[in-house]
XYZ file of C-alpha atoms in Angstrom:
662
model
C 5.873 1.517 -13.450
C 5.368 -2.524 -13.362
C 8.251 -2.997 -12.791
C 8.909 -0.406 -10.231
C 6.289 -2.679 -8.617
C 8.167 -5.579 -8.863
C 11.277 -4.984 -7.566
C 9.473 -3.209 -4.713
C 7.868 -5.939 -3.891
C 10.701 -8.687 -3.899
C 12.392 -6.505 -2.053
C 9.650 -6.318 0.371
C 9.266 -9.926 0.904
C 13.308 -10.145 1.952
C 12.606 -7.239 4.131
C 9.537 -9.174 5.553
C 11.229 -12.599 6.101
C 13.701 -11.001 8.241
C 10.638 -9.052 11.022
C 10.986 -12.294 12.371
C 13.827 -12.341 13.351
C 13.454 -8.740 15.464
C 9.763 -9.163 15.823
C 7.250 -11.151 18.501
C 3.761 -10.365 17.677
C 3.169 -8.599 15.123
C 0.531 -7.626 12.404
C 0.885 -8.931 8.483
C 0.210 -5.555 7.266
C 3.031 -4.122 9.886
C 5.771 -7.347 8.614
C 5.603 -6.255 4.498
C 5.448 -2.447 5.322
C 8.573 -2.568 7.508
C 9.619 -5.749 5.699
C 9.718 -2.595 2.849
C 11.769 -0.661 4.588
C 13.677 -3.771 5.541
C 14.350 -5.126 2.854
C 15.293 -1.675 1.449
C 17.763 -0.394 3.863
C 19.243 -4.162 3.077
C 18.884 -4.446 -0.893
C 20.778 -0.916 -0.913
C 23.697 -1.401 0.887
C 24.207 -5.486 -0.585
C 24.156 -3.873 -4.688
C 26.150 -0.415 -3.025
C 28.650 -2.432 -1.913
C 28.774 -5.080 -4.689
C 28.511 -2.119 -7.160
C 31.415 -0.505 -6.517
C 33.571 -3.850 -6.486
C 32.158 -4.725 -10.424
C 30.403 -2.571 -11.628
C 26.229 -1.126 -11.737
C 24.652 -3.764 -14.033
C 21.612 -5.854 -13.936
C 23.587 -8.455 -13.453
C 24.757 -6.840 -9.617
C 21.392 -5.488 -9.124
C 19.595 -9.157 -10.584
C 22.794 -10.834 -7.469
C 22.444 -8.612 -5.018
C 17.957 -8.487 -5.472
C 18.740 -12.292 -4.804
C 21.186 -11.614 -1.592
C 18.106 -9.367 -0.106
C 15.874 -12.923 -0.712
C 17.905 -14.749 1.491
C 15.958 -14.427 4.691
C 13.579 -16.283 3.629
C 15.749 -19.615 4.216
C 14.218 -19.128 7.903
C 10.710 -20.036 7.227
C 12.293 -23.182 6.864
C 12.106 -23.348 10.977
C 8.466 -24.842 11.908
C 8.329 -21.733 14.018
C 8.998 -19.180 11.699
C 6.018 -20.905 9.012
C 3.422 -21.266 12.058
C 3.635 -17.697 12.718
C 3.308 -16.505 8.609
C 0.422 -18.773 8.383
C -1.158 -17.397 11.345
C -0.242 -13.504 10.292
C -2.551 -15.084 7.670
C -5.221 -16.651 9.316
C -5.488 -13.508 10.998
C -5.230 -10.560 7.518
C -7.601 -12.968 6.316
C -10.088 -12.856 8.718
C -10.076 -9.605 8.906
C -11.191 -9.086 5.869
C -13.960 -10.765 6.332
C -17.971 -10.413 7.682
C -17.273 -6.892 6.859
C -18.577 -4.536 10.048
C -17.912 -0.813 10.417
C -15.869 -0.739 12.209
C -13.575 -2.937 9.625
C -14.850 -0.868 6.713
C -13.552 2.314 8.528
C -10.301 0.437 9.305
C -9.897 -0.055 5.592
C -10.876 3.281 4.494
C -8.077 4.679 6.581
C -5.753 2.879 5.300
C -7.313 3.394 0.964
C -7.580 7.169 1.983
C -3.823 7.938 2.732
C -2.797 5.558 -0.122
C -4.643 7.409 -2.518
C -3.583 10.038 -0.561
C 0.235 9.204 -1.025
C -0.613 8.518 -5.428
C -1.538 11.436 -5.464
C 0.264 13.573 -4.017
C 4.011 12.073 -5.701
C 2.725 11.925 -8.787
C 2.961 16.297 -9.012
C 6.641 15.319 -7.484
C 8.049 15.201 -11.037
C 6.114 15.266 -14.163
C 7.215 15.588 -17.944
C 4.790 18.115 -20.132
C 5.624 18.954 -24.152
C 7.605 21.915 -22.968
C 9.964 19.394 -20.457
C 10.503 18.391 -16.876
C 8.193 20.423 -13.927
C 7.221 20.021 -10.148
C 3.811 20.426 -8.457
C 5.028 21.014 -5.094
C 5.852 24.045 -4.161
C 9.178 23.417 -2.070
C 10.510 20.775 -4.688
C 12.027 23.122 -6.922
C 15.819 22.832 -6.502
C 16.053 18.812 -4.958
C 14.435 17.549 -7.761
C 17.044 18.071 -9.719
C 19.432 17.071 -6.545
C 17.799 14.072 -6.200
C 17.863 13.285 -9.950
C 21.152 13.860 -10.239
C 22.077 11.659 -7.577
C 19.961 9.194 -9.278
C 21.397 9.956 -12.807
C 25.611 9.914 -11.772
C 24.634 6.340 -10.811
C 23.113 5.075 -14.325
C 24.751 6.781 -16.239
C 27.929 8.352 -14.552
C 28.500 5.042 -13.720
C 29.801 6.264 -10.431
C 31.511 4.093 -8.023
C 32.732 4.492 -6.130
C 30.746 7.846 -6.309
C 32.030 10.977 -5.828
C 30.279 14.169 -5.007
C 28.618 14.683 -8.630
C 27.599 19.040 -7.695
C 31.389 19.077 -6.315
C 34.284 16.594 -8.912
C 37.328 14.717 -7.164
C 35.031 15.138 -3.383
C 33.432 11.950 -2.154
C 29.585 11.572 -2.352
C 28.857 12.243 1.728
C 24.932 12.944 1.604
C 23.288 10.458 2.298
C 22.244 8.464 -1.469
C 20.418 5.328 -0.836
C 17.349 6.456 -1.809
C 18.503 7.724 -4.835
C 20.213 4.728 -5.460
C 17.723 2.476 -4.423
C 15.621 4.328 -6.911
C 18.833 4.063 -9.609
C 18.147 0.136 -9.491
C 15.475 -0.131 -11.348
C 16.666 1.746 -14.251
C 18.750 -0.615 -15.891
C 15.284 -2.624 -15.880
C 13.656 -0.168 -18.100
C 11.603 1.461 -14.821
C 11.010 4.984 -16.100
C 12.773 7.384 -13.815
C 9.627 9.101 -12.660
C 8.069 5.924 -12.041
C 10.637 4.192 -10.032
C 10.991 7.264 -7.326
C 6.820 7.724 -7.425
C 6.353 3.750 -6.281
C 9.034 4.530 -3.388
C 7.201 7.869 -2.902
C 3.847 6.207 -2.728
C 5.623 2.813 -0.496
C 7.784 4.234 1.690
C 5.070 7.250 2.515
C 2.912 3.916 3.692
C 4.986 1.140 5.350
C 5.952 4.868 7.368
C 2.339 5.691 7.925
C 1.647 2.363 9.704
C 4.634 1.762 11.586
C 4.110 5.416 13.298
C 0.389 3.960 14.147
C 2.043 0.082 15.594
C 4.676 2.456 17.734
C 1.942 5.134 19.071
C 0.013 1.801 20.039
C 3.577 0.391 21.265
C 3.533 3.320 23.521
C -0.271 4.352 24.929
C -1.755 0.412 24.851
C -4.622 2.770 22.779
C -5.592 2.033 19.093
C -7.449 5.095 18.081
C -4.093 7.293 19.393
C -2.328 5.181 17.138
C -5.336 5.132 13.922
C -4.344 9.724 14.935
C -0.788 9.608 15.137
C -0.652 9.581 10.974
C -3.223 11.999 10.317
C -0.995 15.057 12.991
C 1.915 14.118 10.608
C 0.766 13.572 7.104
C -1.701 16.881 7.414
C 0.968 18.062 10.059
C 0.842 22.824 9.729
C 0.325 25.337 12.543
C -1.911 27.834 12.725
C -1.362 29.539 8.285
C -5.602 28.339 7.872
C -6.311 32.153 9.502
C -4.088 33.700 6.819
C -6.302 31.271 5.066
C -8.953 32.935 5.493
C -8.294 35.890 5.266
C -6.191 35.803 1.987
C -9.957 34.936 1.416
C -11.715 37.951 2.291
C -9.409 39.992 0.540
C -9.848 38.993 -3.137
C -13.502 38.049 -5.008
C -13.624 34.534 -5.895
C -15.740 32.271 -4.527
C -14.666 29.674 -1.797
C -14.459 26.824 -4.021
C -12.722 28.839 -6.836
C -9.744 30.519 -3.913
C -9.630 27.134 -2.801
C -8.423 25.991 -6.244
C -6.365 28.768 -6.606
C -5.369 29.001 -3.553
C -1.456 31.873 -4.169
C 0.873 30.113 -1.681
C 1.412 27.611 1.057
C -0.015 28.892 4.834
C 2.560 26.600 6.379
C 5.661 27.684 5.222
C 6.771 30.487 4.410
C 8.776 34.136 5.206
C 6.300 33.846 9.157
C 5.634 29.614 8.811
C 9.354 27.848 9.183
C 7.745 24.467 10.664
C 6.887 23.510 7.363
C 3.822 20.962 6.955
C 5.625 17.679 6.459
C 4.682 16.189 2.994
C 5.479 19.819 1.116
C 8.747 20.437 3.133
C 10.514 17.095 3.958
C 8.733 13.784 2.614
C 9.510 14.850 -1.480
C 12.078 16.825 -1.051
C 14.406 14.915 1.539
C 14.023 11.516 0.112
C 16.904 10.421 2.669
C 14.794 11.333 5.537
C 11.614 9.000 3.839
C 13.441 5.909 3.851
C 15.063 7.211 7.255
C 12.248 7.678 9.360
C 10.569 4.593 9.425
C 13.628 2.498 9.527
C 14.105 5.104 13.305
C 10.983 4.358 14.592
C 10.819 0.131 14.139
C 14.627 1.589 15.840
C 13.248 2.514 18.598
C 10.182 0.939 18.855
C 12.807 -2.671 19.932
C 14.831 0.422 22.108
C 11.259 0.825 23.845
C 10.950 -3.054 23.839
C 14.320 -2.824 26.022
C 13.321 0.045 28.073
C 9.813 -0.827 29.318
C 10.741 -4.838 29.400
C 7.046 -6.036 28.803
C 6.706 -9.910 29.640
C 6.278 -9.940 25.520
C 9.495 -9.230 24.381
C 11.325 -11.386 27.044
C 10.837 -14.204 25.530
C 7.778 -14.688 27.043
C 9.379 -14.936 29.721
C 8.443 -15.100 33.656
C 10.414 -12.711 34.912
C 13.844 -10.875 33.728
C 15.929 -12.529 35.396
C 14.888 -15.414 33.539
C 15.182 -13.986 29.790
C 19.006 -13.223 31.318
C 20.342 -16.320 32.032
C 20.185 -17.371 28.206
C 23.289 -15.666 26.908
C 21.643 -16.096 23.429
C 18.706 -16.008 23.986
C 16.272 -14.723 20.896
C 15.910 -11.460 22.462
C 19.310 -10.106 22.125
C 19.731 -11.524 19.011
C 16.959 -10.038 17.667
C 18.490 -5.721 19.485
C 21.434 -7.445 18.011
C 19.565 -7.585 14.158
C 18.073 -3.641 14.689
C 21.529 -2.651 15.702
C 22.664 -4.284 12.685
C 19.836 -2.037 10.668
C 20.344 0.922 12.600
C 23.947 0.407 11.510
C 23.212 1.143 8.008
C 21.727 4.475 8.335
C 24.612 7.468 7.496
C 24.603 6.168 4.398
C 20.786 6.698 4.424
C 20.010 9.618 6.489
C 22.840 10.124 9.461
C 20.461 12.788 11.514
C 18.583 9.731 12.578
C 21.545 8.275 13.660
C 22.630 10.662 15.481
C 19.379 11.118 16.779
C 19.707 7.540 18.091
C 22.783 7.734 19.720
C 21.834 10.564 21.959
C 17.909 8.705 22.678
C 19.749 4.936 23.395
C 22.948 6.756 25.559
C 19.575 9.185 27.825
C 17.486 5.450 28.510
C 20.606 4.236 28.994
C 21.390 5.985 31.530
C 17.861 4.830 32.936
C 17.935 1.062 32.648
C 20.975 0.229 33.330
C 20.582 -3.659 34.174
C 19.466 -3.707 30.398
C 22.896 -3.681 29.989
C 23.347 -7.078 28.280
C 20.443 -6.058 25.384
C 22.179 -2.691 25.043
C 25.739 -3.888 24.326
C 24.087 -6.038 21.734
C 22.413 -2.941 20.344
C 25.318 -0.996 20.408
C 27.532 -3.435 19.245
C 25.252 -4.362 16.743
C 25.076 -0.791 15.691
C 28.758 -0.399 15.535
C 29.531 -3.453 13.191
C 27.991 -1.807 10.774
C 27.973 2.113 11.278
C 31.970 2.341 11.650
C 33.022 1.807 8.209
C 30.650 3.280 6.770
C 31.715 6.444 8.720
C 35.222 5.894 8.115
C 34.762 5.901 4.026
C 32.376 9.286 4.651
C 34.461 10.602 5.744
C 37.642 10.266 4.209
C 38.292 12.379 1.564
C 35.228 14.932 1.825
C 34.587 18.283 1.117
C 33.141 18.930 3.306
C 33.351 21.357 6.092
C 32.528 19.905 9.943
C 33.084 22.983 11.924
C 30.239 24.674 9.777
C 28.078 22.306 11.646
C 27.327 23.750 14.977
C 27.617 27.239 16.734
C 24.727 29.011 19.689
C 21.904 29.342 17.838
C 18.923 30.710 19.464
C 15.087 29.964 18.540
C 15.860 27.413 15.385
C 14.748 29.965 12.980
C 12.431 31.713 14.291
C 13.850 35.325 12.658
C 13.266 37.964 14.997
C 10.146 36.681 16.055
C 9.123 36.126 19.989
C 9.932 32.365 20.797
C 6.590 31.253 22.209
C 4.549 33.278 19.523
C 7.001 31.424 16.710
C 6.645 28.312 18.034
C 2.639 28.725 18.535
C 1.760 30.119 15.536
C 4.369 27.363 13.654
C 2.430 24.466 15.947
C -0.912 25.600 16.874
C -2.305 23.852 19.375
C 0.276 21.181 19.182
C 2.087 21.493 22.297
C -0.935 22.362 24.214
C -2.187 19.395 23.314
C 1.779 17.569 24.142
C 1.362 18.493 27.990
C -1.854 17.294 28.207
C -1.336 14.012 26.783
C 2.198 13.174 29.102
C -0.838 14.817 31.866
C -2.887 11.868 31.236
C -0.457 8.961 30.155
C 0.607 9.237 33.952
C -2.443 10.004 35.464
C -4.242 7.250 34.313
C -1.677 5.093 35.807
C -2.084 6.252 39.943
C -5.096 3.517 40.064
C -3.788 0.770 38.889
C -1.127 -1.586 39.659
C 2.767 -1.231 40.149
C 3.213 -2.889 37.325
C 1.382 -0.307 35.550
C 2.857 2.569 36.898
C 6.002 1.980 36.617
C 4.904 1.664 32.790
C 3.687 5.076 33.277
C 6.604 6.019 34.395
C 8.941 4.905 32.295
C 7.364 6.093 29.103
C 7.076 10.158 30.740
C 11.455 8.485 31.288
C 11.407 7.536 27.617
C 10.511 10.884 25.955
C 13.003 13.017 27.917
C 15.531 12.199 24.683
C 12.694 14.041 22.102
C 12.020 17.225 25.350
C 16.267 17.495 24.621
C 15.827 17.460 21.248
C 13.703 19.999 21.112
C 16.434 21.493 23.409
C 19.519 21.728 21.082
C 17.753 22.771 18.013
C 16.374 25.185 18.777
C 19.663 26.339 21.254
C 22.493 25.813 18.260
C 22.734 25.495 14.589
C 23.560 22.202 13.814
C 23.901 22.546 9.941
C 25.454 25.161 7.954
C 21.855 26.256 7.121
C 19.965 26.980 10.281
C 16.804 25.604 8.527
C 18.415 22.043 8.656
C 17.999 21.959 12.373
C 14.254 20.460 11.186
C 16.210 16.782 10.815
C 16.386 16.831 14.517
C 13.453 18.568 14.996
C 11.452 16.247 13.376
C 12.301 13.610 15.723
C 10.689 15.122 18.985
C 7.659 15.699 16.894
C 7.674 12.260 15.831
C 8.153 11.659 19.485
C 5.419 13.922 20.717
C 2.505 12.889 18.423
C 1.963 9.927 20.472
C 1.530 11.980 23.555
C -0.742 14.546 21.528
C -2.546 12.219 19.687
C -3.668 10.123 22.987
C -4.661 13.222 24.542
C -7.218 13.245 21.403
C -8.732 9.427 22.083
C -8.760 10.332 25.367
C -11.254 12.900 25.003
C -13.009 11.228 21.798
C -13.948 7.980 23.722
C -15.643 11.027 27.174
C -18.586 12.575 26.117
C -20.013 14.195 23.248
C -19.279 17.676 24.343
C -15.534 16.028 25.123
C -15.258 14.303 20.996
C -16.628 17.503 19.976
C -13.900 19.816 21.254
C -11.546 16.401 19.953
C -12.986 17.050 16.166
C -12.339 20.805 17.237
C -8.219 20.252 18.173
C -7.672 17.703 15.303
C -9.328 20.002 12.496
C -6.720 22.454 13.964
C -3.887 20.457 13.914
C -4.401 20.084 10.791
C -6.228 22.221 7.672
C -3.373 24.307 7.015
C -1.152 21.193 6.336
C -4.415 19.909 4.627
C -5.148 22.849 2.718
C -0.961 22.350 1.251
C -1.730 18.831 0.712
C -4.308 19.732 -1.428
C -3.014 22.623 -3.308
C -0.424 19.716 -4.158
C -2.512 16.935 -5.580
C -5.709 19.128 -7.609
C -2.219 20.131 -9.451
C -2.683 23.816 -8.285
C 1.721 24.240 -8.906
C 3.426 23.928 -11.865
C 6.657 24.801 -11.264
C 9.117 23.772 -14.926
C 12.171 22.492 -14.124
C 14.135 21.753 -17.328
C 13.388 23.050 -20.529
C 13.255 20.164 -23.978
C 16.572 20.981 -24.339
C 18.124 20.895 -21.722
C 16.178 17.515 -21.622
C 18.009 17.274 -25.777
C 21.355 19.084 -24.570
C 20.989 16.025 -21.837
C 20.444 12.723 -24.245
C 23.831 14.168 -26.404
C 25.855 14.265 -23.320
C 25.503 11.154 -22.300
C 25.623 9.836 -25.834
C 28.866 12.022 -26.878
C 30.908 12.014 -23.703
C 32.376 9.588 -21.083
C 30.123 8.422 -18.209
C 33.193 9.853 -15.583
C 33.680 12.555 -18.180
C 34.069 16.657 -16.760
C 31.979 19.618 -17.398
C 31.863 23.105 -16.006
C 28.877 24.210 -16.256
C 26.656 27.062 -14.528
C 26.419 26.916 -11.033
C 22.460 26.662 -10.702
C 20.168 24.443 -9.184
C 18.387 23.105 -12.448
C 21.028 22.823 -14.900
C 20.774 20.923 -17.616
C 23.675 18.331 -16.397
C 22.170 17.090 -14.000
C 20.259 14.744 -16.445
C 23.114 13.671 -17.667
C 25.078 11.808 -14.740
C 28.181 13.852 -16.091
C 29.850 15.061 -13.036
C 30.376 19.035 -12.633
C 32.605 21.136 -11.167
C 30.096 22.714 -9.307
C 26.948 23.002 -8.932
C 24.054 25.334 -7.005
C 25.973 27.006 -4.180
C 22.574 26.493 -2.157
C 23.369 22.551 -2.023
C 27.251 22.973 -1.596
C 26.803 25.468 1.245
C 24.387 23.615 2.870
C 26.498 20.492 2.921
C 29.747 22.494 4.296
C 31.601 22.913 1.217
C 33.337 25.548 0.955
C 33.194 26.344 -2.917
C 34.501 29.798 -3.074
C 37.455 29.423 -5.219
C 36.010 26.725 -7.580
C 33.252 29.531 -8.257
C 35.617 32.524 -9.404
C 37.050 30.260 -11.327
C 34.273 29.581 -12.958
C 33.237 33.505 -13.684
C 37.156 33.603 -14.756
C 36.421 30.445 -17.423
C 33.107 31.257 -19.130
C 34.349 35.761 -19.250
C 37.472 34.544 -20.579
C 39.415 36.555 -18.601
C 43.273 35.837 -18.453
C 42.963 33.799 -15.477
C 40.971 31.779 -18.108
C 43.004 28.645 -19.351
C 45.209 28.399 -16.340
C 41.780 27.606 -14.326
C 40.695 24.685 -17.488
C 44.132 23.109 -17.157
C 43.797 23.427 -12.946
C 41.171 21.551 -12.457
C 41.250 18.807 -15.476
C 38.414 20.266 -17.331
C 36.690 18.298 -20.799
C 33.744 19.722 -21.583
C 32.362 22.803 -20.659
C 27.745 24.161 -21.575
C 26.722 26.823 -21.750
C 23.576 27.535 -22.254
C 20.275 29.645 -21.047
C 22.174 28.653 -16.680
C 25.240 30.408 -17.752
C 23.349 33.445 -19.406
C 21.342 34.334 -16.363
C 23.691 33.358 -13.239
C 26.774 36.397 -15.430
C 23.362 38.778 -15.315
C 23.071 38.318 -11.312
C 26.961 38.580 -11.073
C 26.923 41.536 -13.523
C 29.146 39.171 -15.377
C 30.097 38.829 -19.220
C 29.589 35.952 -20.962
C 32.925 35.873 -23.093
C 31.117 33.863 -27.113
C 34.511 34.704 -28.191
C 36.961 32.711 -25.844
C 35.185 29.545 -26.922
C 34.954 29.889 -30.574
C 38.391 28.590 -31.017
C 37.223 24.889 -29.201
C 34.657 22.526 -30.880
C 31.189 22.250 -30.463
C 30.620 18.149 -29.043
C 26.610 18.493 -28.579
C 24.255 21.395 -29.429
C 20.440 21.476 -28.410
C 18.467 24.956 -28.714
C 21.112 27.513 -27.527
C 22.963 24.543 -25.640
C 26.479 24.338 -27.381
C 29.271 21.846 -25.472
C 32.248 22.634 -26.074
C 35.088 20.428 -26.238
C 37.618 22.433 -24.310
C 40.550 19.037 -22.737
């Protein structure tokens, strides 16, 4: 754990230094959290490029860490040292002479940090019977991410091939997993590296979302409410929870400690709580979302053109007079960071493209800033996209088709969104109304800012419409990778509505409290189910762990294996390449695996086409075991043990055997 914390600290310091080049007046806590995100992005990209050129070694990682620290050079300039000192003095002063407000502010962060720690320690844990997960939606995703991580650490997968589909480029946004992998050569355990990374990414997202909300609404209470809505997001599932409680004879406490299911994700509920269905399963989003919020905050600065964002200028014309003004430079730097998104979370880049294109239309007079941003994006993103799109097995034609209502599964559209998000949309609309109504009696400039806030929200409305009109991925549920940005872009308005109610009288204060409870109760129940350790799903047994260790010792890092196409194949723990793994993952990535699966069946059944199929792919090893038996039973085919008797067994553990076939 200490090693992971130390490496993350070094990464954060480098990123924190860079924040002084693109963010002017921000507190130290925000800079630390943004530094974690920015530092991770820079370190990951640099280390990846160096590893592709020279291999993935501790020296490679150390060189990348040193490069990541280069932004510290900014503190040679007195103005940046002064800002750092001012940030430190302000933060120090906030910790002194603690009153009730300061205590509550600290308690807010401590509470969430504890929640994140307790939650993410259940992502993966080892028991005497193997590796398990405490996330109800993480059963298939944990092996996928472990397979990616071990492909880097033990498979020397550079330039990376898809570990789940050999000889095809790994186009899944793998940067979060790659950063985790970079901690392991220094002695960090994979569980500790994942947990530390997840906890601090989540905490960084909390602070960045809080700051983003305050920038938009100018309301600090709304800033505190926004992360609560995100991390405990849910719909009306708590009503079904109460109904389930009425059907059993248990006491409430006993039922609460032994809940039978989740209440934000099921056949009826498709939105899912952000922590339980997105951040623990889609690690790329956990890095991509806070980075995107940093970018969106800068886009808001360009679009709203506040004085403090224009070099403290007296007018926009003065700011435009300098071709290379600090604001232009900071916008260019943000563009460079945005350009890294193809390897981090490609859907985030698509979202930012839509947002930027629409807002540019409404603020073309800021063309210098938009061009600086666009050039920065293109410099990094175009090479990444070109690299990712060449040699990929992904069929892009499967990523779009008209499909109304997202994943409503025949339900009424309005009813579907009501039970999945509860009163969120009504609060959102009320918040939008309040942001405009509050500006009615203010001066012309403030009125203009209110209108700009409304225009700023238009792209997020479009994201909602697009995601409910078309399928943006082979699996329609994956539209949530775009819908989450509609949600995050809407949260500041809903949070502002609750803050406005709270600031009025006691009756409205009570209404605000009830509304917040309705918004988060279902999500809180799902999070509670995880942190109280009610879920223990076995993923890999002890024999699977043992056979994976033997495979690491007895086969070459780039060896090609045939294994059962299941989510929890033991081969995922070895880092070796698979002819194919879980069809559910492959299909969701737009990969046509039908031919390979047919050949896989030929080999395991040992029919007349088996030898031809082995030579066709130049398969070196075949893994047999419980997953193969279960898979063949599901497809009603026999396993031909006699066919494999002519091949030598190079590794064996329990029911698992590895045959060398080439």
